[in-house]
Amino acid sequence: MNLPPTDLYGLTLGELRALLAGWGLNPIHAALVWKRLYLGLSGSVDGAGELPAAVRARLLAHTRVGVLPVAAEAESSDGFTRKYLLGLGDGQRIEAVLMRFAGRVTACVSSQAGCAMGCVFCATGQMGYRRHLTAAEIVAQVVHVARAQGAGEGGGRVRNVVFMGMGEPLHNYDAVMRASDILRDPAGLALSAERITLSTVGVAPAIRRMADEARPIHLAVSLHAATQEEREALVPAARKWPLDELMDACRHFSSTLRRRIFFEWTLIDGRNDTEGHARAVGRLVGGLPAQVNLIPLNPTAGYGGLPSRSEAARRFQRILSEEFGLPSTVRQRRGIDIAAGCGQLATPRAGPA
Ligand code: SAH
Ligand code: SF4
């Protein structure tokens, strides 16, 4: 069966109004549809008694609601992390993660099926690139997590979204920005821009574009190394967007938007966790309003490195703080037992749709 091409999860509220108006219907009904999708978290407009029959009939005939079916799910043994394998319409699969700790509910979403950037220590990079996700497929992941969260104990709606799942969000700029606009709509999921964070491998021109378009969401840049040579060995995309160019783009971002940037650093034992490395990070980002997020390496099948010891992480933090006045955090290791940690998301090659 051919499904209607317009996925309601991919439309802004304004576009939905325009769609109704174009059919000669009163655009005011868009608000009801929106409420049903994002407050009721209902995956269908069918049975929406409050909608006039003509609106419902048109929507049912010409649009769909792209709910992503769950192919598998797993919960970490500590109960804080839940990972979902979700199916896409063409048979591809992606993963999304629900994280619940310290009273916060966070959805970690994918922006692509696979990733083209090839970072050596990342399971998504190791699987290669399949395709970009649409804005609707990104929004649908957050809706899924919100619904799953509502169903569990503890209540609390999704308040944080991180683009730290599969894929490089700035390689899929338009869809990711459209999705973040839809997620922020105050009449819908109403996420605060303050609580949306996009993590990038360092696509310098797209960082500049975010600044020039005054995108309100947070930026996290995956650094991992503070010299071009060391960075290229871990992050092949650094050849395309060299460190100098990346740091120029970061300076442009922070001077244009006057916002702090997060720098991520995967801590690999003996590889990038010495005192010298900490000082190199300090010198590189010290002049910017920044915070460094240290992520002890999570295991993946294709990379043999080990996570730094906790003393090395503490020493790294101390140098950043005492010598450069840079705040830092060490990311807690959560969901490792279900391979839901940073860089562990990967899906087997999809079967036929
Ligand atoms: N493509 C984006 C976002 C997804 S990865 C990016 O690279 O930033 C989210 C974070 O997890 C990135 O900082 C990434 O470098 C880090 N990461 C990747 N593999 C990891 C691993 N095996 N252990 C710890 N962190 C990892
Ligand atoms: Fe892609 Fe990010 Fe993984 Fe690198 S770390 S391969 S950019 S998902």
mmCIF file of C-alpha atoms and ligand atoms in Angstrom:
data_model
loop_
_atom_site.group_PDB
_atom_site.id
_atom_site.type_symbol
_atom_site.label_atom_id
_atom_site.label_comp_id
_atom_site.label_asym_id
_atom_site.label_seq_id
_atom_site.Cartn_x
_atom_site.Cartn_y
_atom_site.Cartn_z
ATOM 1 C CA MET A 1 0.000 0.000 0.000
ATOM 2 C CA ASN A 2 1.323 3.444 -0.845
ATOM 3 C CA LEU A 3 1.178 5.716 2.158
ATOM 4 C CA PRO A 4 0.412 9.412 1.724
ATOM 5 C CA PRO A 5 3.704 11.282 1.485
ATOM 6 C CA THR A 6 2.977 14.071 3.963
ATOM 7 C CA ASP A 7 3.996 13.023 7.455
ATOM 8 C CA LEU A 8 2.351 15.256 10.040
ATOM 9 C CA TYR A 9 5.385 14.937 12.344
ATOM 10 C CA GLY A 10 7.420 16.816 9.743
ATOM 11 C CA LEU A 11 5.174 19.896 9.570
ATOM 12 C CA THR A 12 5.405 23.032 11.638
ATOM 13 C CA LEU A 13 2.157 24.287 13.107
ATOM 14 C CA GLY A 14 2.171 27.109 10.540
ATOM 15 C CA GLU A 15 2.510 24.613 7.699
ATOM 16 C CA LEU A 16 -0.324 22.519 9.049
ATOM 17 C CA ARG A 17 -2.514 25.599 9.169
ATOM 18 C CA ALA A 18 -1.568 26.414 5.585
ATOM 19 C CA LEU A 19 -2.361 22.857 4.530
ATOM 20 C CA LEU A 20 -5.864 23.082 5.990
ATOM 21 C CA ALA A 21 -6.394 26.531 4.497
ATOM 22 C CA GLY A 22 -5.296 25.219 1.097
ATOM 23 C CA TRP A 23 -8.074 22.642 1.308
ATOM 24 C CA GLY A 24 -10.563 25.403 2.036
ATOM 25 C CA LEU A 25 -10.865 24.339 5.679
ATOM 26 C CA ASN A 26 -10.595 26.538 8.715
ATOM 27 C CA PRO A 27 -6.915 26.613 9.773
ATOM 28 C CA ILE A 28 -7.960 27.010 13.387
ATOM 29 C CA HIS A 29 -8.395 23.242 13.558
ATOM 30 C CA ALA A 30 -4.652 22.806 13.180
ATOM 31 C CA ALA A 31 -4.326 23.549 16.890
ATOM 32 C CA LEU A 32 -6.535 20.573 17.747
ATOM 33 C CA VAL A 33 -4.543 18.252 15.531
ATOM 34 C CA TRP A 34 -1.345 19.543 17.062
ATOM 35 C CA LYS A 35 -2.681 19.025 20.584
ATOM 36 C CA ARG A 36 -3.626 15.487 19.758
ATOM 37 C CA LEU A 37 -0.208 14.687 18.286
ATOM 38 C CA TYR A 38 1.992 16.361 20.876
ATOM 39 C CA LEU A 39 -0.022 16.637 24.083
ATOM 40 C CA GLY A 40 -2.188 13.558 23.686
ATOM 41 C CA LEU A 41 0.776 11.795 22.039
ATOM 42 C CA SER A 42 -1.754 9.999 19.906
ATOM 43 C CA GLY A 43 -0.253 8.412 16.837
ATOM 44 C CA SER A 44 -3.308 8.982 14.668
ATOM 45 C CA VAL A 45 -5.935 11.549 13.767
ATOM 46 C CA ASP A 46 -8.467 8.792 13.352
ATOM 47 C CA GLY A 47 -11.085 8.752 16.079
ATOM 48 C CA ALA A 48 -10.400 12.388 16.935
ATOM 49 C CA GLY A 49 -13.988 13.186 17.797
ATOM 50 C CA GLU A 50 -13.226 16.836 18.481
ATOM 51 C CA LEU A 51 -12.145 17.362 14.873
ATOM 52 C CA PRO A 52 -14.782 18.255 12.288
ATOM 53 C CA ALA A 53 -15.429 15.267 10.032
ATOM 54 C CA ALA A 54 -14.249 17.132 6.929
ATOM 55 C CA VAL A 55 -10.866 17.922 8.506
ATOM 56 C CA ARG A 56 -10.416 14.381 9.711
ATOM 57 C CA ALA A 57 -11.336 12.900 6.356
ATOM 58 C CA ARG A 58 -8.897 15.107 4.447
ATOM 59 C CA LEU A 59 -6.085 14.401 6.863
ATOM 60 C CA LEU A 60 -6.716 10.670 6.761
ATOM 61 C CA ALA A 61 -6.714 10.662 2.973
ATOM 62 C CA HIS A 62 -3.709 12.910 2.375
ATOM 63 C CA THR A 63 -1.409 12.663 5.361
ATOM 64 C CA ARG A 64 -0.043 10.097 7.739
ATOM 65 C CA VAL A 65 1.421 10.101 11.228
ATOM 66 C CA GLY A 66 4.802 8.431 10.991
ATOM 67 C CA VAL A 67 4.861 6.504 14.240
ATOM 68 C CA LEU A 68 8.025 4.388 14.305
ATOM 69 C CA PRO A 69 7.375 0.754 15.201
ATOM 70 C CA VAL A 70 9.531 -0.711 17.972
ATOM 71 C CA ALA A 71 11.562 -3.645 16.669
ATOM 72 C CA ALA A 72 13.276 -4.273 19.992
ATOM 73 C CA GLU A 73 13.878 -2.603 23.312
ATOM 74 C CA ALA A 74 16.132 -3.104 26.294
ATOM 75 C CA GLU A 75 16.449 -1.614 29.753
ATOM 76 C CA SER A 76 19.757 -1.232 31.552
ATOM 77 C CA SER A 77 20.169 -3.214 34.754
ATOM 78 C CA ASP A 78 20.132 -0.029 36.855
ATOM 79 C CA GLY A 79 16.802 0.952 35.276
ATOM 80 C CA PHE A 80 17.990 4.416 34.241
ATOM 81 C CA THR A 81 18.362 3.841 30.519
ATOM 82 C CA ARG A 82 16.055 2.346 27.956
ATOM 83 C CA LYS A 83 17.060 1.798 24.335
ATOM 84 C CA TYR A 84 14.648 1.389 21.442
ATOM 85 C CA LEU A 85 15.360 -0.078 18.045
ATOM 86 C CA LEU A 86 12.898 1.659 15.753
ATOM 87 C CA GLY A 87 11.913 0.722 12.210
ATOM 88 C CA LEU A 88 11.720 3.249 9.382
ATOM 89 C CA GLY A 89 9.379 3.040 6.419
ATOM 90 C CA ASP A 90 12.063 1.777 4.033
ATOM 91 C CA GLY A 91 13.270 -1.012 6.310
ATOM 92 C CA GLN A 92 16.206 0.920 7.779
ATOM 93 C CA ARG A 93 16.498 0.928 11.539
ATOM 94 C CA ILE A 94 17.708 3.443 14.068
ATOM 95 C CA GLU A 95 18.103 3.611 17.809
ATOM 96 C CA ALA A 96 16.773 6.142 20.280
ATOM 97 C CA VAL A 97 17.504 6.202 23.989
ATOM 98 C CA LEU A 98 15.432 7.300 26.987
ATOM 99 C CA MET A 99 17.546 8.345 29.921
ATOM 100 C CA ARG A 100 16.124 9.001 33.347
ATOM 101 C CA PHE A 101 18.311 10.288 36.108
ATOM 102 C CA ALA A 102 18.473 13.040 38.664
ATOM 103 C CA GLY A 103 14.800 13.780 38.027
ATOM 104 C CA ARG A 104 15.447 14.559 34.377
ATOM 105 C CA VAL A 105 14.070 12.770 31.381
ATOM 106 C CA THR A 106 16.249 13.000 28.301
ATOM 107 C CA ALA A 107 15.675 11.673 24.803
ATOM 108 C CA CYS A 108 18.845 10.887 22.873
ATOM 109 C CA VAL A 109 17.886 10.802 19.220
ATOM 110 C CA SER A 110 19.476 9.793 15.923
ATOM 111 C CA SER A 111 19.827 12.144 12.980
ATOM 112 C CA GLN A 112 20.924 9.581 10.392
ATOM 113 C CA ALA A 113 20.812 5.843 9.843
ATOM 114 C CA GLY A 114 24.521 5.111 10.265
ATOM 115 C CA CYS A 115 27.134 7.833 9.878
ATOM 116 C CA ALA A 116 29.577 8.845 7.173
ATOM 117 C CA MET A 117 32.196 10.363 9.468
ATOM 118 C CA GLY A 118 34.021 7.175 10.437
ATOM 119 C CA CYS A 119 35.315 8.083 13.907
ATOM 120 C CA VAL A 120 37.394 5.047 14.781
ATOM 121 C CA PHE A 121 35.972 4.430 18.263
ATOM 122 C CA CYS A 122 32.288 4.832 17.390
ATOM 123 C CA ALA A 123 29.995 1.904 16.576
ATOM 124 C CA THR A 124 27.805 4.087 14.348
ATOM 125 C CA GLY A 125 30.883 5.215 12.412
ATOM 126 C CA GLN A 126 31.997 1.601 12.134
ATOM 127 C CA MET A 127 28.711 0.625 10.460
ATOM 128 C CA GLY A 128 28.963 3.293 7.747
ATOM 129 C CA TYR A 129 26.386 5.628 6.276
ATOM 130 C CA ARG A 130 22.911 4.528 5.184
ATOM 131 C CA ARG A 131 20.860 7.695 4.861
ATOM 132 C CA HIS A 132 19.692 10.980 6.360
ATOM 133 C CA LEU A 133 16.594 10.926 8.526
ATOM 134 C CA THR A 134 13.711 13.231 7.719
ATOM 135 C CA ALA A 135 12.577 15.847 10.220
ATOM 136 C CA ALA A 136 9.468 13.729 10.778
ATOM 137 C CA GLU A 137 11.586 10.685 11.661
ATOM 138 C CA ILE A 138 13.523 12.753 14.177
ATOM 139 C CA VAL A 139 10.390 14.240 15.784
ATOM 140 C CA ALA A 140 8.825 10.758 15.853
ATOM 141 C CA GLN A 141 11.702 9.503 18.020
ATOM 142 C CA VAL A 142 11.056 12.171 20.643
ATOM 143 C CA VAL A 143 7.328 11.451 20.564
ATOM 144 C CA HIS A 144 8.102 7.770 20.995
ATOM 145 C CA VAL A 145 10.320 8.422 24.006
ATOM 146 C CA ALA A 146 7.732 10.786 25.487
ATOM 147 C CA ARG A 147 5.057 8.147 25.126
ATOM 148 C CA ALA A 148 7.289 5.428 26.556
ATOM 149 C CA GLN A 149 8.197 7.673 29.464
ATOM 150 C CA GLY A 150 4.554 8.430 30.177
ATOM 151 C CA ALA A 151 3.812 4.733 30.277
ATOM 152 C CA GLY A 152 6.524 4.010 32.825
ATOM 153 C CA GLU A 153 6.510 4.809 36.505
ATOM 154 C CA GLY A 154 7.811 8.141 37.714
ATOM 155 C CA GLY A 155 5.899 10.343 35.272
ATOM 156 C CA GLY A 156 7.627 13.479 34.075
ATOM 157 C CA ARG A 157 7.677 14.542 30.488
ATOM 158 C CA VAL A 158 10.701 14.636 28.219
ATOM 159 C CA ARG A 159 12.475 17.879 28.985
ATOM 160 C CA ASN A 160 15.824 17.371 27.345
ATOM 161 C CA VAL A 161 16.714 16.294 23.857
ATOM 162 C CA VAL A 162 20.246 15.533 22.761
ATOM 163 C CA PHE A 163 21.254 14.920 19.164
ATOM 164 C CA MET A 164 23.823 12.389 20.282
ATOM 165 C CA GLY A 165 22.359 9.213 18.839
ATOM 166 C CA MET A 166 23.325 7.736 15.505
ATOM 167 C CA GLY A 167 24.630 10.065 12.842
ATOM 168 C CA GLU A 168 26.176 13.486 12.400
ATOM 169 C CA PRO A 169 23.419 16.081 12.855
ATOM 170 C CA LEU A 170 25.213 18.851 10.977
ATOM 171 C CA HIS A 171 25.581 16.563 7.964
ATOM 172 C CA ASN A 172 21.763 16.623 7.884
ATOM 173 C CA TYR A 173 21.335 20.274 8.770
ATOM 174 C CA ASP A 174 17.937 21.163 7.345
ATOM 175 C CA ALA A 175 16.068 18.177 8.750
ATOM 176 C CA VAL A 176 17.670 18.544 12.182
ATOM 177 C CA MET A 177 16.889 22.261 12.412
ATOM 178 C CA ARG A 178 13.332 21.742 11.213
ATOM 179 C CA ALA A 179 12.874 18.992 13.808
ATOM 180 C CA SER A 180 14.257 21.179 16.568
ATOM 181 C CA ASP A 181 11.851 23.975 15.585
ATOM 182 C CA ILE A 182 8.926 21.542 15.734
ATOM 183 C CA LEU A 183 10.080 20.206 19.114
ATOM 184 C CA ARG A 184 10.245 23.740 20.497
ATOM 185 C CA ASP A 185 6.798 24.826 19.417
ATOM 186 C CA PRO A 186 5.094 26.053 22.596
ATOM 187 C CA ALA A 187 1.773 24.539 21.518
ATOM 188 C CA GLY A 188 3.355 21.112 21.073
ATOM 189 C CA LEU A 189 6.138 19.301 22.914
ATOM 190 C CA ALA A 190 7.317 22.746 24.013
ATOM 191 C CA LEU A 191 10.928 21.869 24.623
ATOM 192 C CA SER A 192 13.037 24.773 25.702
ATOM 193 C CA ALA A 193 15.961 25.595 23.384
ATOM 194 C CA GLU A 194 18.036 25.639 26.564
ATOM 195 C CA ARG A 195 17.414 21.932 26.839
ATOM 196 C CA ILE A 196 18.220 20.852 23.314
ATOM 197 C CA THR A 197 21.838 20.044 22.573
ATOM 198 C CA LEU A 198 23.299 19.220 19.219
ATOM 199 C CA SER A 199 26.579 17.356 19.219
ATOM 200 C CA THR A 200 28.756 17.577 16.126
ATOM 201 C CA VAL A 201 31.961 16.003 14.914
ATOM 202 C CA GLY A 202 32.938 19.526 13.849
ATOM 203 C CA VAL A 203 31.342 20.474 10.528
ATOM 204 C CA ALA A 204 32.813 23.983 10.548
ATOM 205 C CA PRO A 205 30.661 25.630 7.836
ATOM 206 C CA ALA A 206 27.481 24.340 9.497
ATOM 207 C CA ILE A 207 28.584 25.723 12.884
ATOM 208 C CA ARG A 208 28.964 29.112 11.190
ATOM 209 C CA ARG A 209 25.549 28.701 9.662
ATOM 210 C CA MET A 210 24.007 27.970 13.065
ATOM 211 C CA ALA A 211 25.565 31.187 14.348
ATOM 212 C CA ASP A 212 24.439 33.253 11.361
ATOM 213 C CA GLU A 213 20.908 31.902 11.633
ATOM 214 C CA ALA A 214 20.948 32.544 15.401
ATOM 215 C CA ARG A 215 19.907 28.987 16.187
ATOM 216 C CA PRO A 216 18.934 28.954 19.855
ATOM 217 C CA ILE A 217 19.949 25.372 20.712
ATOM 218 C CA HIS A 218 23.174 24.380 22.471
ATOM 219 C CA LEU A 219 26.221 23.305 20.570
ATOM 220 C CA ALA A 220 28.581 20.534 21.647
ATOM 221 C CA VAL A 221 31.703 19.934 19.595
ATOM 222 C CA SER A 222 33.443 16.561 19.687
ATOM 223 C CA LEU A 223 37.110 17.403 19.921
ATOM 224 C CA HIS A 224 38.951 14.324 21.295
ATOM 225 C CA ALA A 225 42.338 15.722 20.301
ATOM 226 C CA ALA A 226 43.923 19.147 20.358
ATOM 227 C CA THR A 227 46.343 18.838 17.449
ATOM 228 C CA GLN A 228 45.451 18.289 13.821
ATOM 229 C CA GLU A 229 47.567 15.155 13.566
ATOM 230 C CA GLU A 230 46.172 13.444 16.641
ATOM 231 C CA ARG A 231 42.645 14.444 15.732
ATOM 232 C CA GLU A 232 42.847 13.069 12.194
ATOM 233 C CA ALA A 233 43.859 9.690 13.592
ATOM 234 C CA LEU A 234 40.646 9.472 15.645
ATOM 235 C CA VAL A 235 38.254 11.573 13.583
ATOM 236 C CA PRO A 236 38.821 11.201 9.815
ATOM 237 C CA ALA A 237 36.391 14.090 9.168
ATOM 238 C CA ALA A 238 39.075 16.367 10.619
ATOM 239 C CA ARG A 239 40.823 16.181 7.239
ATOM 240 C CA LYS A 240 37.885 17.913 5.667
ATOM 241 C CA TRP A 241 37.344 20.428 8.456
ATOM 242 C CA PRO A 242 40.774 21.031 10.002
ATOM 243 C CA LEU A 243 41.132 22.027 13.625
ATOM 244 C CA ASP A 244 42.036 25.665 12.819
ATOM 245 C CA GLU A 245 38.945 26.081 10.714
ATOM 246 C CA LEU A 246 36.828 24.351 13.362
ATOM 247 C CA MET A 247 38.078 26.593 16.161
ATOM 248 C CA ASP A 248 37.512 29.679 13.983
ATOM 249 C CA ALA A 249 33.924 28.550 13.489
ATOM 250 C CA CYS A 250 33.544 28.020 17.253
ATOM 251 C CA ARG A 251 34.859 31.517 17.966
ATOM 252 C CA HIS A 252 32.413 32.874 15.396
ATOM 253 C CA PHE A 253 29.584 30.960 17.099
ATOM 254 C CA SER A 254 30.377 32.190 20.570
ATOM 255 C CA SER A 255 31.031 35.796 19.574
ATOM 256 C CA THR A 256 27.882 35.969 17.434
ATOM 257 C CA LEU A 257 25.524 34.255 19.868
ATOM 258 C CA ARG A 258 27.358 34.957 23.126
ATOM 259 C CA ARG A 259 26.793 31.396 24.198
ATOM 260 C CA ARG A 260 28.948 28.835 25.883
ATOM 261 C CA ILE A 261 30.072 25.885 23.791
ATOM 262 C CA PHE A 262 30.450 22.364 25.143
ATOM 263 C CA PHE A 263 33.523 20.472 23.999
ATOM 264 C CA GLU A 264 33.381 16.703 24.201
ATOM 265 C CA TRP A 265 36.449 14.633 24.783
ATOM 266 C CA THR A 266 36.288 10.856 24.724
ATOM 267 C CA LEU A 267 38.912 9.778 27.254
ATOM 268 C CA ILE A 268 41.007 6.895 25.970
ATOM 269 C CA ASP A 269 43.547 5.329 28.303
ATOM 270 C CA GLY A 270 47.080 6.419 27.407
ATOM 271 C CA ARG A 271 45.969 7.976 24.147
ATOM 272 C CA ASN A 272 44.538 11.390 24.944
ATOM 273 C CA ASP A 273 44.336 11.546 28.733
ATOM 274 C CA THR A 274 47.773 12.747 29.873
ATOM 275 C CA GLU A 275 48.556 16.030 31.600
ATOM 276 C CA GLY A 276 49.977 17.270 28.308
ATOM 277 C CA HIS A 277 46.675 16.575 26.597
ATOM 278 C CA ALA A 278 44.737 18.391 29.291
ATOM 279 C CA ARG A 279 46.958 21.460 28.882
ATOM 280 C CA ALA A 280 46.591 21.317 25.094
ATOM 281 C CA VAL A 281 42.790 21.377 25.491
ATOM 282 C CA GLY A 282 43.084 24.260 27.920
ATOM 283 C CA ARG A 283 45.189 26.273 25.478
ATOM 284 C CA LEU A 284 42.900 25.456 22.567
ATOM 285 C CA VAL A 285 39.559 26.375 24.127
ATOM 286 C CA GLY A 286 40.662 28.404 27.144
ATOM 287 C CA GLY A 287 39.756 31.744 25.582
ATOM 288 C CA LEU A 288 36.160 30.757 24.868
ATOM 289 C CA PRO A 289 33.167 30.550 27.181
ATOM 290 C CA ALA A 290 33.245 26.774 27.286
ATOM 291 C CA GLN A 291 32.675 23.616 29.261
ATOM 292 C CA VAL A 292 34.498 20.376 28.605
ATOM 293 C CA ASN A 293 32.540 17.138 28.835
ATOM 294 C CA LEU A 294 34.809 14.173 29.341
ATOM 295 C CA ILE A 295 33.404 10.831 28.212
ATOM 296 C CA PRO A 296 35.310 7.730 29.299
ATOM 297 C CA LEU A 297 35.532 5.521 26.206
ATOM 298 C CA ASN A 298 32.708 3.022 25.854
ATOM 299 C CA PRO A 299 33.524 -0.330 24.288
ATOM 300 C CA THR A 300 32.672 -1.005 20.639
ATOM 301 C CA ALA A 301 33.424 -4.060 18.517
ATOM 302 C CA GLY A 302 35.724 -2.254 16.095
ATOM 303 C CA TYR A 303 38.049 -0.435 18.479
ATOM 304 C CA GLY A 304 40.413 -1.904 21.039
ATOM 305 C CA GLY A 305 41.158 1.131 23.259
ATOM 306 C CA LEU A 306 40.269 1.249 26.943
ATOM 307 C CA PRO A 307 38.560 3.994 28.934
ATOM 308 C CA SER A 308 40.811 6.206 31.009
ATOM 309 C CA ARG A 309 41.104 5.382 34.678
ATOM 310 C CA SER A 310 39.149 7.606 36.997
ATOM 311 C CA GLU A 311 42.354 9.137 38.430
ATOM 312 C CA ALA A 312 43.348 10.234 34.936
ATOM 313 C CA ALA A 313 39.925 11.808 34.425
ATOM 314 C CA ARG A 314 40.195 13.641 37.741
ATOM 315 C CA ARG A 315 43.692 14.876 36.917
ATOM 316 C CA PHE A 316 42.451 16.089 33.536
ATOM 317 C CA GLN A 317 39.647 17.997 35.237
ATOM 318 C CA ARG A 318 41.950 19.508 37.822
ATOM 319 C CA ILE A 319 44.304 20.891 35.173
ATOM 320 C CA LEU A 320 41.436 22.357 33.168
ATOM 321 C CA SER A 321 40.000 23.993 36.229
ATOM 322 C CA GLU A 322 43.097 25.177 38.076
ATOM 323 C CA GLU A 323 45.276 26.212 35.155
ATOM 324 C CA PHE A 324 42.647 27.408 32.679
ATOM 325 C CA GLY A 325 39.533 28.126 34.710
ATOM 326 C CA LEU A 326 37.607 25.711 32.506
ATOM 327 C CA PRO A 327 34.626 23.869 34.017
ATOM 328 C CA SER A 328 34.300 20.217 33.082
ATOM 329 C CA THR A 329 32.197 17.161 33.797
ATOM 330 C CA VAL A 330 32.869 13.454 33.510
ATOM 331 C CA ARG A 331 29.909 11.804 31.867
ATOM 332 C CA GLN A 332 28.471 9.045 33.978
ATOM 333 C CA ARG A 333 28.640 5.655 32.333
ATOM 334 C CA ARG A 334 25.054 4.602 31.886
ATOM 335 C CA GLY A 335 23.422 1.996 29.739
ATOM 336 C CA ILE A 336 26.712 0.307 28.823
ATOM 337 C CA ASP A 337 25.246 -3.144 29.547
ATOM 338 C CA ILE A 338 22.693 -2.630 26.768
ATOM 339 C CA ALA A 339 25.136 -0.806 24.439
ATOM 340 C CA ALA A 340 23.195 2.432 24.835
ATOM 341 C CA GLY A 341 26.175 4.554 25.859
ATOM 342 C CA CYS A 342 27.770 7.284 23.741
ATOM 343 C CA GLY A 343 29.104 5.869 20.522
ATOM 344 C CA GLN A 344 27.619 2.417 21.049
ATOM 345 C CA LEU A 345 24.541 2.715 18.857
ATOM 346 C CA ALA A 346 24.538 0.579 15.723
ATOM 347 C CA THR A 347 21.992 -1.457 13.830
ATOM 348 C CA PRO A 348 22.429 -4.528 11.666
ATOM 349 C CA ARG A 349 21.924 -4.027 7.950
ATOM 350 C CA ALA A 350 18.201 -3.816 7.320
ATOM 351 C CA GLY A 351 16.246 -6.472 5.490
ATOM 352 C CA PRO A 352 13.875 -5.660 2.637
ATOM 353 C CA ALA A 353 11.190 -3.135 3.487
HETATM 354 N N1 SAH B 1 27.916 12.673 15.505
HETATM 355 C C1 SAH B 1 27.874 13.484 16.665
HETATM 356 C C2 SAH B 1 26.894 13.021 17.719
HETATM 357 C C3 SAH B 1 26.824 11.554 18.036
HETATM 358 S S1 SAH B 1 28.059 10.848 19.009
HETATM 359 C C4 SAH B 1 29.244 13.657 17.257
HETATM 360 O O1 SAH B 1 30.139 12.924 16.880
HETATM 361 O O2 SAH B 1 29.401 14.560 18.062
HETATM 362 C C5 SAH B 1 27.881 11.576 20.634
HETATM 363 C C6 SAH B 1 29.216 11.646 21.405
HETATM 364 O O3 SAH B 1 29.704 10.333 21.711
HETATM 365 C C7 SAH B 1 30.327 12.319 20.601
HETATM 366 O O4 SAH B 1 31.045 13.220 21.398
HETATM 367 C C8 SAH B 1 31.197 11.145 20.235
HETATM 368 O O5 SAH B 1 32.508 11.508 19.918
HETATM 369 C C9 SAH B 1 31.107 10.286 21.450
HETATM 370 N N2 SAH B 1 31.511 8.906 21.226
HETATM 371 C C10 SAH B 1 31.547 8.201 20.083
HETATM 372 N N3 SAH B 1 31.980 6.947 20.297
HETATM 373 C C11 SAH B 1 32.242 6.860 21.620
HETATM 374 C C12 SAH B 1 32.715 5.809 22.459
HETATM 375 N N4 SAH B 1 32.988 4.594 21.981
HETATM 376 N N5 SAH B 1 32.858 6.060 23.774
HETATM 377 C C13 SAH B 1 32.566 7.281 24.287
HETATM 378 N N6 SAH B 1 32.105 8.317 23.543
HETATM 379 C C14 SAH B 1 31.954 8.096 22.215
HETATM 380 FE FE1 SF4 B 2 29.466 9.787 13.401
HETATM 381 FE FE2 SF4 B 2 29.543 11.056 15.752
HETATM 382 FE FE3 SF4 B 2 30.062 8.428 15.588
HETATM 383 FE FE4 SF4 B 2 31.802 10.189 14.615
HETATM 384 S S1 SF4 B 2 31.213 9.925 16.776
HETATM 385 S S2 SF4 B 2 31.135 8.321 13.586
HETATM 386 S S3 SF4 B 2 30.436 11.735 13.813
HETATM 387 S S4 SF4 B 2 28.124 9.405 15.141
#
